[in-house]
Coordinates of C-alpha atoms and ligand atoms in Angstrom, one line a residue:
M218 CA 0.0 0.0 0.0
A219 CA 1.4 3.4 -0.9
H220 CA 0.8 5.9 1.8
N221 CA -0.8 9.2 0.9
S222 CA -1.8 11.8 3.5
E223 CA -1.7 15.5 3.8
E224 CA 1.4 15.4 6.0
F225 CA 3.6 13.2 3.9
V226 CA 3.6 10.7 1.0
V227 CA 5.7 7.6 0.6
T228 CA 5.3 5.5 -2.6
P229 CA 8.0 3.7 -4.7
W230 CA 8.0 6.7 -6.9
E231 CA 7.5 9.6 -4.6
V232 CA 8.5 10.7 -1.1
R233 CA 7.2 14.1 0.1
G234 CA 6.9 15.9 3.4
K235 CA 8.4 14.8 6.7
V236 CA 8.2 11.0 6.9
N237 CA 6.7 9.7 10.1
Y238 CA 8.3 6.2 10.4
E239 CA 6.2 5.0 13.4
Y240 CA 3.1 5.9 11.5
L241 CA 4.4 4.2 8.3
I242 CA 5.0 1.0 10.3
K243 CA 1.3 1.0 11.1
V244 CA -0.2 1.9 7.8
F245 CA 2.1 -0.4 5.8
G246 CA 1.5 -3.2 8.3
V247 CA 5.3 -3.9 8.7
K248 CA 7.0 -4.8 11.9
P249 CA 9.5 -2.6 13.8
L250 CA 13.0 -3.9 14.2
T251 CA 13.0 -4.6 17.9
D252 CA 15.9 -5.3 20.2
Q253 CA 14.8 -8.9 20.4
V254 CA 14.9 -9.4 16.6
L255 CA 18.3 -7.6 16.4
N256 CA 19.7 -9.8 19.1
E257 CA 18.6 -12.9 17.3
L258 CA 20.1 -11.6 14.1
K259 CA 23.3 -10.8 15.9
E260 CA 23.5 -14.3 17.1
V261 CA 22.9 -16.0 13.8
L262 CA 25.4 -13.6 12.1
G263 CA 28.2 -14.4 14.4
G264 CA 28.0 -11.8 17.1
E265 CA 28.4 -8.5 15.3
L266 CA 26.0 -6.0 13.9
H267 CA 26.5 -3.4 11.2
L268 CA 26.1 0.2 12.3
L269 CA 23.0 0.5 10.2
L270 CA 21.5 -2.1 12.5
R271 CA 23.0 -1.0 15.8
R272 CA 21.7 2.5 15.2
K273 CA 18.3 1.3 14.0
I274 CA 18.7 3.1 10.6
F275 CA 17.3 -0.2 9.3
F276 CA 14.1 0.1 11.4
A277 CA 11.4 -2.2 10.1
H278 CA 10.9 -5.5 8.3
R279 CA 8.5 -8.0 6.9
G280 CA 9.1 -11.6 7.9
L281 CA 12.7 -11.2 9.0
E282 CA 12.1 -13.9 11.6
W283 CA 11.7 -16.5 8.8
A284 CA 15.2 -15.6 7.5
I285 CA 16.6 -15.8 11.0
K286 CA 15.1 -19.2 11.5
D287 CA 16.4 -20.4 8.1
I288 CA 19.9 -19.3 9.0
K289 CA 19.7 -20.9 12.4
E290 CA 18.5 -24.2 11.0
G291 CA 21.1 -24.2 8.2
R292 CA 19.0 -23.3 5.2
R293 CA 20.6 -21.1 2.7
L294 CA 19.1 -17.8 1.7
F295 CA 19.8 -15.5 -1.2
L296 CA 20.0 -11.7 -1.2
Y297 CA 18.2 -9.4 -3.6
T298 CA 18.3 -5.6 -4.1
G299 CA 18.1 -3.1 -7.0
R300 CA 18.2 0.3 -8.5
G301 CA 16.0 2.3 -10.9
P302 CA 18.5 4.2 -13.1
S303 CA 16.8 7.5 -13.5
G304 CA 19.9 9.7 -12.9
P305 CA 23.1 9.8 -11.0
M306 CA 23.2 7.8 -7.7
H307 CA 23.4 9.7 -4.5
V308 CA 24.9 8.6 -1.2
G309 CA 21.5 7.5 0.2
H310 CA 21.0 5.0 -2.6
L311 CA 24.1 3.2 -1.4
L312 CA 22.8 2.3 2.0
P313 CA 20.9 -0.8 0.9
F314 CA 23.9 -1.9 -1.2
I315 CA 26.4 -1.4 1.5
F316 CA 24.2 -3.4 3.9
T317 CA 23.6 -6.2 1.3
K318 CA 27.4 -6.5 0.7
W319 CA 27.9 -6.8 4.5
L320 CA 25.3 -9.6 4.6
Q321 CA 26.9 -11.3 1.6
D322 CA 30.3 -11.3 3.4
K323 CA 28.7 -12.7 6.6
L324 CA 26.6 -15.4 4.9
S325 CA 28.6 -16.1 1.8
I326 CA 25.5 -16.3 -0.4
N327 CA 24.3 -15.1 -3.8
V328 CA 23.2 -11.6 -4.5
Y329 CA 20.9 -10.6 -7.3
I330 CA 20.9 -6.9 -8.3
E331 CA 18.1 -5.8 -10.6
I332 CA 18.5 -2.6 -12.7
T333 CA 15.0 -1.5 -13.5
D334 CA 15.6 0.5 -16.7
D335 CA 12.1 -0.5 -17.8
E336 CA 10.5 0.9 -14.7
K337 CA 12.2 4.3 -15.0
F338 CA 11.6 4.6 -18.7
L339 CA 8.0 3.8 -18.2
H340 CA 7.5 6.0 -15.2
E341 CA 9.3 9.2 -16.2
P342 CA 7.2 10.9 -18.9
K343 CA 10.1 12.7 -20.5
A344 CA 12.8 10.1 -20.2
S345 CA 14.3 8.8 -23.4
Y346 CA 15.3 5.1 -23.5
E347 CA 18.8 6.0 -24.5
E348 CA 19.2 8.3 -21.5
I349 CA 17.9 5.7 -19.0
R350 CA 20.3 3.1 -20.5
K351 CA 23.2 5.5 -20.1
W352 CA 22.3 6.0 -16.4
A353 CA 21.9 2.2 -16.0
Y354 CA 25.6 1.6 -16.9
D355 CA 26.7 4.6 -14.9
N356 CA 24.8 3.4 -11.8
M357 CA 26.2 -0.1 -12.2
L358 CA 29.7 1.3 -11.7
D359 CA 28.6 2.8 -8.3
I360 CA 27.0 -0.5 -7.3
I361 CA 30.1 -2.6 -8.3
A362 CA 32.3 -0.2 -6.4
V363 CA 30.6 -1.4 -3.2
G364 CA 32.6 -4.6 -3.6
F365 CA 30.2 -7.6 -4.1
D366 CA 31.7 -11.1 -4.8
P367 CA 31.9 -11.2 -8.6
N368 CA 31.2 -15.0 -8.7
K369 CA 28.2 -14.8 -6.3
T370 CA 26.6 -11.7 -7.7
F371 CA 24.4 -11.2 -10.8
I372 CA 23.7 -7.7 -11.9
F373 CA 21.2 -7.5 -14.8
L374 CA 19.4 -4.9 -16.8
D375 CA 15.7 -5.7 -17.0
T376 CA 15.3 -5.0 -20.8
E377 CA 18.3 -7.2 -21.5
Y378 CA 17.4 -10.1 -19.3
M379 CA 13.7 -9.9 -20.0
G380 CA 13.8 -12.6 -22.7
R381 CA 15.2 -15.2 -20.4
V382 CA 12.9 -14.6 -17.6
Y383 CA 9.6 -14.0 -19.5
P384 CA 8.2 -17.5 -18.9
L385 CA 8.4 -16.8 -15.1
L386 CA 7.0 -13.3 -15.5
V387 CA 3.8 -14.5 -17.2
K388 CA 3.2 -17.0 -14.4
V389 CA 3.6 -14.1 -11.9
A390 CA 1.4 -11.8 -14.0
K391 CA -1.4 -14.2 -14.2
R392 CA -1.8 -14.1 -10.4
I393 CA -2.1 -10.4 -10.1
N394 CA -5.1 -8.4 -11.3
F395 CA -5.5 -4.7 -12.1
S396 CA -7.5 -3.9 -9.0
E397 CA -4.8 -5.3 -6.8
V398 CA -1.9 -3.3 -8.4
S399 CA -4.0 -0.2 -8.7
A400 CA -4.8 -0.4 -4.9
I401 CA -1.2 -1.0 -4.0
F402 CA 0.6 1.3 -6.4
G403 CA -2.1 3.9 -7.1
F404 CA -2.3 3.0 -10.9
T405 CA -5.2 4.7 -12.7
Q406 CA -6.9 4.4 -16.1
S407 CA -4.3 6.6 -17.6
T408 CA -1.3 4.7 -16.3
N409 CA 0.6 3.2 -19.3
I410 CA 0.3 -0.6 -19.5
G411 CA 4.0 -1.1 -19.4
L412 CA 4.1 0.3 -15.8
I413 CA 1.1 -1.9 -14.9
F414 CA 3.0 -5.0 -15.9
F415 CA 6.4 -3.9 -14.4
P416 CA 5.8 -5.1 -10.8
T417 CA 5.8 -8.7 -12.0
F418 CA 9.6 -8.3 -12.8
Q419 CA 10.5 -6.8 -9.5
I420 CA 8.6 -9.5 -7.7
A421 CA 9.8 -12.4 -10.0
V422 CA 13.4 -11.9 -8.9
T423 CA 12.4 -13.2 -5.5
F424 CA 11.8 -16.5 -7.3
F425 CA 15.2 -16.8 -8.9
E426 CA 16.1 -19.4 -6.4
K427 CA 14.0 -22.0 -4.8
R428 CA 14.9 -20.6 -1.4
R429 CA 14.0 -17.6 0.7
S430 CA 15.2 -14.2 -0.5
L431 CA 16.3 -11.6 2.0
I432 CA 15.7 -8.1 0.6
P433 CA 17.3 -4.9 2.0
S434 CA 15.7 -1.7 0.6
A435 CA 14.3 1.6 1.9
I436 CA 10.8 1.5 3.1
D437 CA 9.4 3.0 -0.2
Q438 CA 9.8 -0.4 -1.9
D439 CA 7.5 -2.3 0.6
P440 CA 4.4 -2.2 -1.7
Y441 CA 6.2 -4.7 -4.0
W442 CA 7.0 -7.1 -1.1
R443 CA 3.4 -7.0 0.2
L444 CA 2.3 -8.2 -3.2
Q445 CA 5.1 -10.8 -3.2
H446 CA 3.7 -12.2 0.0
D447 CA 0.2 -12.5 -1.5
I448 CA 1.4 -14.7 -4.4
A449 CA 4.5 -16.5 -3.5
K450 CA 3.0 -19.6 -1.9
G451 CA 0.4 -20.1 -4.7
L452 CA 3.3 -20.3 -7.2
G453 CA 5.2 -22.7 -5.0
F454 CA 8.0 -20.3 -4.0
Y455 CA 9.0 -18.7 -0.7
K456 CA 7.8 -15.5 0.9
A457 CA 10.5 -13.0 1.0
S458 CA 12.0 -11.6 4.2
T459 CA 12.5 -7.9 3.9
I460 CA 14.4 -5.3 5.9
Y461 CA 13.9 -1.6 5.5
T462 CA 16.1 1.4 6.0
K463 CA 15.0 5.0 6.7
F464 CA 15.8 7.6 4.1
L465 CA 19.1 9.3 4.5
P466 CA 17.8 12.9 5.0
P467 CA 18.3 15.4 2.3
L468 CA 21.0 18.1 2.9
T469 CA 18.3 20.7 2.5
G470 CA 16.3 19.6 5.6
P471 CA 14.4 16.8 7.2
T472 CA 11.5 16.7 4.7
G473 CA 11.2 14.9 1.4
K474 CA 13.8 12.8 -0.5
M475 CA 17.1 13.7 -2.1
S476 CA 16.5 14.2 -5.8
T477 CA 18.2 15.0 -9.0
S478 CA 15.8 17.8 -9.7
N479 CA 17.2 19.6 -6.6
P480 CA 20.9 18.9 -6.8
D481 CA 21.7 20.7 -3.6
S482 CA 19.5 18.2 -1.7
A483 CA 22.0 15.3 -2.2
L484 CA 25.6 14.4 -2.7
F485 CA 26.0 12.5 -5.9
L486 CA 28.7 9.8 -6.1
T487 CA 30.2 11.7 -9.0
D488 CA 30.4 15.1 -7.2
D489 CA 33.9 16.6 -6.9
D490 CA 35.3 17.7 -3.5
K491 CA 34.6 21.4 -4.2
T492 CA 30.9 20.7 -4.8
I493 CA 30.8 18.4 -1.8
Y494 CA 32.2 21.2 0.4
R495 CA 29.8 23.8 -0.9
K496 CA 26.8 21.5 -0.4
I497 CA 27.8 20.4 3.1
M498 CA 28.5 23.9 4.3
K499 CA 25.1 25.1 3.3
A500 CA 23.3 22.0 4.6
Y501 CA 20.3 22.4 6.9
S502 CA 21.5 22.7 10.5
G503 CA 20.2 22.2 14.0
G504 CA 22.5 24.8 15.4
Q505 CA 21.8 28.3 16.6
P506 CA 22.1 31.4 14.3
T507 CA 25.3 32.7 15.9
A508 CA 28.3 31.0 17.6
E509 CA 27.5 32.9 20.8
L510 CA 23.9 31.7 21.0
H511 CA 25.1 28.2 20.1
R512 CA 27.6 28.1 22.9
K513 CA 24.8 29.3 25.3
Y514 CA 21.9 27.1 24.1
G515 CA 23.4 24.3 22.2
G516 CA 22.3 22.6 19.0
N517 CA 19.8 20.0 18.1
P518 CA 21.5 16.9 16.6
D519 CA 18.1 15.2 15.9
I520 CA 17.4 17.6 13.1
D521 CA 20.9 18.5 12.1
V522 CA 21.7 17.0 8.7
A523 CA 25.5 16.8 9.3
F524 CA 25.0 14.9 12.5
Q525 CA 22.4 12.6 10.9
W526 CA 24.8 11.8 8.0
L527 CA 27.5 10.9 10.5
K528 CA 25.0 8.7 12.3
F529 CA 23.7 7.0 9.1
L530 CA 27.0 6.2 7.5
F531 CA 30.1 8.4 8.0
E532 CA 31.1 7.9 11.6
E533 CA 31.7 4.3 12.3
D534 CA 32.9 4.7 15.9
D535 CA 29.9 4.6 18.3
N536 CA 31.8 6.3 21.1
K537 CA 32.9 9.2 18.9
L538 CA 29.4 9.6 17.6
K539 CA 28.1 9.8 21.1
K540 CA 30.7 12.4 22.1
I541 CA 29.8 14.5 19.0
E542 CA 26.1 14.3 19.9
E543 CA 26.7 15.4 23.5
D544 CA 29.1 18.2 22.5
Y545 CA 26.7 19.5 19.9
R546 CA 23.8 19.4 22.2
S547 CA 25.7 21.2 25.0
G548 CA 27.0 23.8 22.6
T549 CA 30.8 23.1 22.8
L550 CA 30.8 21.8 19.2
L551 CA 29.8 24.5 16.7
T552 CA 27.9 23.9 13.5
G553 CA 30.8 24.9 11.3
E554 CA 33.1 22.4 13.1
L555 CA 30.6 19.6 12.8
K556 CA 30.2 20.3 9.1
L557 CA 33.9 20.3 8.6
Y558 CA 34.2 17.0 10.4
L559 CA 31.5 15.5 8.2
Y560 CA 33.2 17.0 5.1
E561 CA 36.5 15.3 5.9
K562 CA 34.8 11.9 6.4
V563 CA 32.9 12.2 3.2
V564 CA 36.0 13.2 1.2
K565 CA 37.8 10.1 2.4
F566 CA 34.8 7.9 1.6
M567 CA 34.5 9.5 -1.9
E568 CA 38.2 9.1 -2.6
R569 CA 37.9 5.4 -2.1
H570 CA 34.6 5.2 -4.0
R571 CA 36.1 7.0 -7.0
E572 CA 39.0 4.6 -7.2
R573 CA 36.7 1.5 -7.0
R574 CA 34.3 3.1 -9.5
E575 CA 37.2 3.4 -11.9
K576 CA 38.1 -0.3 -11.4
A577 CA 34.5 -1.3 -11.8
K578 CA 34.7 -0.4 -15.5
E579 CA 36.8 -3.5 -16.0
L580 CA 34.7 -5.7 -13.7
I581 CA 31.3 -5.0 -15.1
R582 CA 31.3 -7.9 -17.5
L583 CA 32.0 -10.3 -14.6
Y584 CA 28.9 -9.3 -12.7
M585 CA 26.7 -9.1 -15.8
Y586 CA 27.9 -12.1 -17.9
E587 CA 31.1 -13.9 -17.0
G588 CA 31.1 -14.5 -13.2
E589 CA 30.0 -17.9 -12.0
L590 CA 26.5 -16.8 -11.0
A591 CA 26.0 -14.7 -14.1
R592 CA 26.9 -17.6 -16.4
E593 CA 24.5 -19.8 -14.6
M594 CA 21.7 -17.3 -14.9
W595 CA 22.3 -16.7 -18.6
S596 CA 21.9 -20.5 -19.2
R597 CA 18.9 -20.8 -16.9
D598 CA 15.8 -22.1 -18.7
F599 CA 12.9 -20.3 -16.9
S600 CA 10.3 -22.2 -18.9
K601 CA 11.2 -25.2 -16.8
W602 CA 11.4 -23.3 -13.5
Ligands
TYM39 P1 15.6 3.4 -6.4 O1 16.6 3.5 -7.6 O2 14.6 4.4 -6.3 O3 16.5 3.3 -5.1 C1 17.6 2.4 -5.0 C2 17.6 1.9 -3.5 O4 17.8 3.0 -2.6 C3 16.7 3.1 -1.7 N1 16.7 4.5 -1.4 C4 17.2 5.1 -0.3 N2 17.8 4.5 0.8 C5 18.3 5.3 1.8 N3 18.1 6.7 1.7 C6 17.5 7.3 0.7 N4 17.4 8.6 0.7 C7 17.0 6.5 -0.4 N5 16.4 6.7 -1.5 C8 16.2 5.5 -2.1 C9 15.5 2.5 -2.4 O5 14.6 2.0 -1.5 C10 16.2 1.3 -3.1 O6 16.5 0.2 -2.2 N6 12.3 -0.1 -8.0 C11 13.6 0.1 -7.3 C12 14.7 -0.8 -7.9 C13 14.6 -2.2 -7.4 C14 14.8 -2.7 -6.0 C15 14.6 -4.1 -6.1 C16 15.1 -2.0 -4.9 C17 14.3 -3.4 -8.1 N7 14.4 -4.5 -7.4 C18 14.8 -4.8 -4.9 C19 15.3 -2.8 -3.7 C20 15.1 -4.2 -3.7 C21 14.0 1.5 -7.4 O7 13.6 2.2 -8.3 O8 15.0 1.9 -6.5

C-alpha cells in the first residue's frame, strides 16, 4: 500500500513531506526492528551488527524472523536488491547496497541486483530510453564499487534479461489483477500498460532461487513485497524476508527525499570535492544562528543533517558519535566544526569510492555475464522453472 496523506507521501516513486516512520509501520503493516529481533540476528550472524542495525537506521521488516530461522537451521538464503536508473546515484542510494554487501560477506550467499531501466523509462514521462540506459551503466559502476563477490553476484538490466525470464513473468502476472496493483501502487486508467506490468519483474526476482530471499531496501519499496507475500505460496515459492532502512535525510532539511531535480539536496557519487564542500557547508543545521547563541543554548542533533549523516553512515565509531552528539547538544561543538568534520569523512569515503568506481569499468562484464552466478543465470531455462 502506498501511503498518501496530507502530511507526507511515501510510494515507490515519490517521497514528500516529513516522513513519520512510526506511522508508516502501522499503515504499511510492517514490523518494527525490535531489540529482540536484532539480538537474534546478531546471534545467527556471528556476534556483530552493522552500524546500520546497531543504530536502527534499518528500522522495520516483513518476515525477517523467517530468514533468521532459516539461517539458524542451516537453510541457505539469497540476497536481492536493486536500483531504478533515472539519474546519478546519491549517497542515500548506497545504504541498501552497503548493507547487502555486508550480509553477503557474513553469509557467503548469492546476490541478485536488478537494474530496472524498464521501470524508470515507463515511469518518467520525459525520459528517453537511451538516457535511461546510459544511467543504468553509470549506476552499475557505483554499485560494483561497493565490492560484491563477482562470482556470487548477478547484476542484470531488465530490458536485456527480459527474454530469459519472461516465462516466469507470465506466471507471476497471471496471479495479479489490475484492481490489486492499482490499490497497491495507485495506478489509474491513464497509467501506461508497461508500468502496470512492471511489478511482475521486481517480484519475480524473489523466485530466482527455490529458497527464501532476503531483501534490503528503503521502506518505499514495501508495496512490492506485500504483493510478493500474496502470491509466493500459490506459485510454489518462498515468501521474501525484507528489511527496511529509513531515508538518508536530504541536505536541505528533514523533509522529502534527495533528488536529481534539486541537486543541492543530495551528494551524488560523482560530485567533486569542491561541490561536496559547498553542499555540506550550506546544509540544513540544528545549530543556533550565531556561535555565541550556540555556545549558550546548544544545537539539536536530531534535526541536524550533518549529525544525521555521521550517524547514518560516515562515523563508524559509536563512542565518537556519542561524544559528538553530546558536545553538539551542549554547545561546545559548533555547527561549522561539525560540518567540517563530516566533510573530511565524506571526502575520504568518496576518494575510495572513486577509485573503486574506476576499477568497476573492467569488472562490469564479470557481474553481468562472466562470473559464476552470471553464467549460470544466462543459461537458466525459466520455462522449466
Ligand atoms: P531506487 O533506484 O529508487 O532506489 C535504490 C535503492 O535505494 C533506496 N533509497 C534510499 N535509501 C536510503 N536513503 C535514501 N534517501 C534512499 N532513496 C532511495 C531504495 O529504497 C532502493 O532500495 N524499484 C527500485 C529498484 C529495485 C529494487 C529491487 C530495490 C528493483 N528491485 C529490490 C530494492 C530491492 C528503485 O527504483 O529503487
